[in-house]
Coordinates of C-alpha atoms in Angstrom, one line a residue:
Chain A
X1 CA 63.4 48.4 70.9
X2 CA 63.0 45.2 72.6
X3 CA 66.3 43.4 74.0
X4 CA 66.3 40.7 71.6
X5 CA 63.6 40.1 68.4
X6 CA 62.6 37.3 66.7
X7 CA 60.1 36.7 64.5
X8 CA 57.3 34.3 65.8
X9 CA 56.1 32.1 63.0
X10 CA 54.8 29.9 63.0
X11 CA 57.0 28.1 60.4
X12 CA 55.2 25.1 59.0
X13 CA 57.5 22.9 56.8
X14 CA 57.3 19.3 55.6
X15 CA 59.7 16.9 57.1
X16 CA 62.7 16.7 55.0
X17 CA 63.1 20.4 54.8
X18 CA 65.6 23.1 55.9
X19 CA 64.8 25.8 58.0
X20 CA 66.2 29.2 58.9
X21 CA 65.4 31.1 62.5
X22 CA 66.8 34.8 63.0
X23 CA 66.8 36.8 65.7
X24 CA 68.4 40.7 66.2
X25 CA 69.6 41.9 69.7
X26 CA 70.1 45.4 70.8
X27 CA 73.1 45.6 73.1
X28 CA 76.5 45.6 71.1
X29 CA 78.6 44.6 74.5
X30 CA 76.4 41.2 74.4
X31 CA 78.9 38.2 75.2
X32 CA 77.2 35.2 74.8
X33 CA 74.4 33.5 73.2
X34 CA 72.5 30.4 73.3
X35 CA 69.5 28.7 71.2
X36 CA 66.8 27.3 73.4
X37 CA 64.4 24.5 73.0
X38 CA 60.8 24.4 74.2
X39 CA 58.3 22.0 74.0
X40 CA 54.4 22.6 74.9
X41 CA 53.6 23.0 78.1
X42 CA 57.6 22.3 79.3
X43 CA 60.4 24.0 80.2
X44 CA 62.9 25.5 77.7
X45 CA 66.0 23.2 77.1
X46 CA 69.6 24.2 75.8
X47 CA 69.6 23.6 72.4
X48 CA 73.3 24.8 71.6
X49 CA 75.5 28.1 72.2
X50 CA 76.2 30.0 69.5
X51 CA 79.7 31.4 68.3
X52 CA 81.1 33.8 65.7
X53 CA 83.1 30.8 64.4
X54 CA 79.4 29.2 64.0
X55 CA 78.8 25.9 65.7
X56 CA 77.3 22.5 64.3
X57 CA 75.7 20.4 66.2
X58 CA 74.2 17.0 63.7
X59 CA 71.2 18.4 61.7
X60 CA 71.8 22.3 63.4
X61 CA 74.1 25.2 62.9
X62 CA 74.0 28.4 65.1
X63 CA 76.0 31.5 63.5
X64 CA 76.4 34.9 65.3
X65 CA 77.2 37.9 63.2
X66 CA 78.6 40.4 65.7
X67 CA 78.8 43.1 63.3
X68 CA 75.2 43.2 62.3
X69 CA 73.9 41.7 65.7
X70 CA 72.9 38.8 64.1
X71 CA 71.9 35.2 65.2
X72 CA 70.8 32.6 63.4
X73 CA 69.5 29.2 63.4
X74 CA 69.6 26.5 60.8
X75 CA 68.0 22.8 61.0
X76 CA 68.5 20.8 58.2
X77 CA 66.4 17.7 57.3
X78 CA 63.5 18.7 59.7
X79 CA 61.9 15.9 61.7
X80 CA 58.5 15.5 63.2
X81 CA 60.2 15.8 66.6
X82 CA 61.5 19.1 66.0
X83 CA 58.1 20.4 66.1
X84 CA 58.5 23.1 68.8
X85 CA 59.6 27.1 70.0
X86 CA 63.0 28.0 69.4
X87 CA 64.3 30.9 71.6
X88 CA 66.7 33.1 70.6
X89 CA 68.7 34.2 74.2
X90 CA 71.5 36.7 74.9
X91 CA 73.0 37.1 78.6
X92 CA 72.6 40.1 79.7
X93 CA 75.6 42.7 80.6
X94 CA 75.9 41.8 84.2
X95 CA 75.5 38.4 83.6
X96 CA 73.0 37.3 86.3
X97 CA 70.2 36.2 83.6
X98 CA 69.5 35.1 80.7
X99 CA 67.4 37.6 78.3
X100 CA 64.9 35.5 75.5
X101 CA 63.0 36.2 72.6
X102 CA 60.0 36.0 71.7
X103 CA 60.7 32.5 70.5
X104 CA 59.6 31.2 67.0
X105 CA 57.7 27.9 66.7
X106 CA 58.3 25.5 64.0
X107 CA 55.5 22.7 63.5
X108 CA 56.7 19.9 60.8
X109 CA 54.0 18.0 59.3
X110 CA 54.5 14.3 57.2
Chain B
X1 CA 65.1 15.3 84.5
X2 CA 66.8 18.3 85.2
X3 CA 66.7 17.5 88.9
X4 CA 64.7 21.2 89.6
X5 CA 61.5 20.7 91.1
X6 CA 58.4 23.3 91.5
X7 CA 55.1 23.2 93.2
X8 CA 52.8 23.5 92.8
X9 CA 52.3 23.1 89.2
X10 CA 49.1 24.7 88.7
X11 CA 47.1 27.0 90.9
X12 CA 44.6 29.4 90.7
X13 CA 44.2 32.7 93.1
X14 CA 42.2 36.2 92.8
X15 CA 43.5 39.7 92.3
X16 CA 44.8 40.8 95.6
X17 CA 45.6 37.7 97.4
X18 CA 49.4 36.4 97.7
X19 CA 51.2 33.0 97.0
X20 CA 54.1 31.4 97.1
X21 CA 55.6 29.2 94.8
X22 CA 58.6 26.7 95.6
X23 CA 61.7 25.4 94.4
X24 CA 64.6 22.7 95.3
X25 CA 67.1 21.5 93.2
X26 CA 69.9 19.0 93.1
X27 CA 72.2 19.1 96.2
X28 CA 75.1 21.7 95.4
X29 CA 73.0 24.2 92.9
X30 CA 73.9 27.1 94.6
X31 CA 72.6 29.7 92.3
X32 CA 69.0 30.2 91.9
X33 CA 66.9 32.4 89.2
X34 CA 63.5 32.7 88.6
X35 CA 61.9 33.8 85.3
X36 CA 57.9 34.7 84.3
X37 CA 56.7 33.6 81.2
X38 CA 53.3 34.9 80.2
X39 CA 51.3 33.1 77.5
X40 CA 53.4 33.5 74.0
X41 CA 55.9 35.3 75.5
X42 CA 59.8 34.1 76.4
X43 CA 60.8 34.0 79.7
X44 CA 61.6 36.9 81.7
X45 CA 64.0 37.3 84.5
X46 CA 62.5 38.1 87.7
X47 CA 65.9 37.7 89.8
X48 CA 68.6 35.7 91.1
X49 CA 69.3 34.3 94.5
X50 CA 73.2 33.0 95.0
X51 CA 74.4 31.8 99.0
X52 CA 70.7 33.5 100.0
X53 CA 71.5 36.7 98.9
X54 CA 69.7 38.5 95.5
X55 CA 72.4 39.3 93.7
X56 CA 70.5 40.5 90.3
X57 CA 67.1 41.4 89.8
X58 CA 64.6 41.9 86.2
X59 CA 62.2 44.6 85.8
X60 CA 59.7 43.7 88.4
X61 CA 58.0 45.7 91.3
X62 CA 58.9 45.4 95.1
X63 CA 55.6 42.9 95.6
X64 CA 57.6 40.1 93.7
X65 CA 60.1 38.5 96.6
X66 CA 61.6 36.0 97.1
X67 CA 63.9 33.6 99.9
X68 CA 66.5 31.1 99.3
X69 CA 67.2 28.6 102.2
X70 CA 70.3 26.9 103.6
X71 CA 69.6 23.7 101.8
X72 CA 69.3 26.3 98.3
X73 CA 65.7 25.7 97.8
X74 CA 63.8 28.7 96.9
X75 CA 60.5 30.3 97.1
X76 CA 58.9 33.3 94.8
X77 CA 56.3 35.3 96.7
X78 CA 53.7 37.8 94.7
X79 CA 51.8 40.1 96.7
X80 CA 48.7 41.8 95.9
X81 CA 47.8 39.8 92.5
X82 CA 47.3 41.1 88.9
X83 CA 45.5 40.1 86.7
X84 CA 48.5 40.7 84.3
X85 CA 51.0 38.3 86.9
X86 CA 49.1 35.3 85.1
X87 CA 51.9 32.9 83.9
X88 CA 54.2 29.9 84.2
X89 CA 57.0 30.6 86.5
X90 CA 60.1 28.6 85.7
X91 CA 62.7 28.0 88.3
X92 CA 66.2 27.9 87.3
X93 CA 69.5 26.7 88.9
X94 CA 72.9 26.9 88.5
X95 CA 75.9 24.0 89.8
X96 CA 78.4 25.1 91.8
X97 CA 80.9 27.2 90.3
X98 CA 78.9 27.4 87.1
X99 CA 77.9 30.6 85.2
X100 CA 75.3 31.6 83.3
X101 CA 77.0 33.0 80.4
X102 CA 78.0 28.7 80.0
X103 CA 73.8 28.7 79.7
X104 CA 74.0 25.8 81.7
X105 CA 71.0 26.9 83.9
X106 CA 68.5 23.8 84.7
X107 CA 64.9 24.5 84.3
X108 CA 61.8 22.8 86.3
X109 CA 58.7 22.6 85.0
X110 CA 57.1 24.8 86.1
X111 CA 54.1 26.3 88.6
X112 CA 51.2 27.9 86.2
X113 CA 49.4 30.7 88.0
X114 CA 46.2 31.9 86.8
X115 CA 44.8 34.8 88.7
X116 CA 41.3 35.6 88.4

């Protein structure tokens, strides 16, 4: 089972709309967790850390569900700017490094 | 700007040969991590450098090395070139005192290798 899953889209949604990432991870003694941007050709950005308290940040929420090894990611009122891979990202146990998914990319049209 | 810069940003080398690619970063990033992203894949965490000692390492075989230098610049070496080693290589650095669990790690742009 890989460290951390997400499912990779691609999620095509009309601006204006909500939309929902997940990802799963496989190591229950995970502390910390983070939602990364990338654009095409760039280098992933920090989008926001994620908490069990969930965490808002404008237009996004990040939730963790420790219980079911759960992280989310919601983005309200999608822009054309959001157009780009999300990646779900754990730290790993000794934590030297940062452990990503897959990533999901989200292409909003007008 | 993240202040991390790599080069070169694209190059292109056959199976077997070597390279190196480099890093420097803002004064005071003392922590240094390098990651391999293939194409539609996340990054993955090759190792970390910290005072210009590897203190962590990914799942990668002995032919990926790598050096950090007094002034905390960095450099990734690949022996003996796969086919498979094709990929952006992101550099990544830490401020002093920082940690990744903060996820405060700075990301250049990147040095694409293609390997033919």
């Amino acid at each position: 089972r890989k460290e951390v899953e997400q499912d990779p889209g691609p999620f095509n949604v009309p601006e204006g709309a909500t939309v929902a990432f997940n990802c799963t991870y496989s190591n229950s003694a995970s502390q910390s967790f983070f939602w990364y941007r990338q654009d095409c050709r760039k280098e992933p950005k920090l989008l926001m850390s994620v908490y069990s308290s969930g965490n808002e940040d404008g237009r996004f929420t990040a939730q963790l569900n420790r219980a079911s090894q759960y992280i989310s990611l919601l983005i309200r009122d999608s822009k054309l700017s959001d157009s780009a891979t999300y990646l779900c990202v754990v730290v790993n146990q000794a934590g030297t490094a940062l452990i990503f998914g897959k990533g999901t990319t989200l292409s909003v049209s007008s | 700007e993240t202040g991390v810069t790599q080069s070169p940003t694209h190059l292109i080398k056959t199976r077997g040969q070597q390279v190196t690619l480099r890093c420097s970063s803002q004064s005071g990033h003392n922590t240094v991590s390098w990651y391999q992203q293939a194409l539609g894949q996340g990054p993955q965490f090759i190792f970390q450098y910290y005072r210009e000692e590897e203190n962590g390492r990914g799942n990668f075989p002995p032919r990926f090395s790598g050096l950090q230098f007094p002034n905390y610049s960095s450099e990734l070496n690949v022996n003996a070139l796969e086919l498979d080693d094709s990929a952006l290589y992101l550099c990544a650095t830490l401020g002093r005192g920082e940690r990744v669990d903060t996820g405060e790690l700075f990301f250049g742009e990147g040095s694409r290798l293609t390997v033919l």
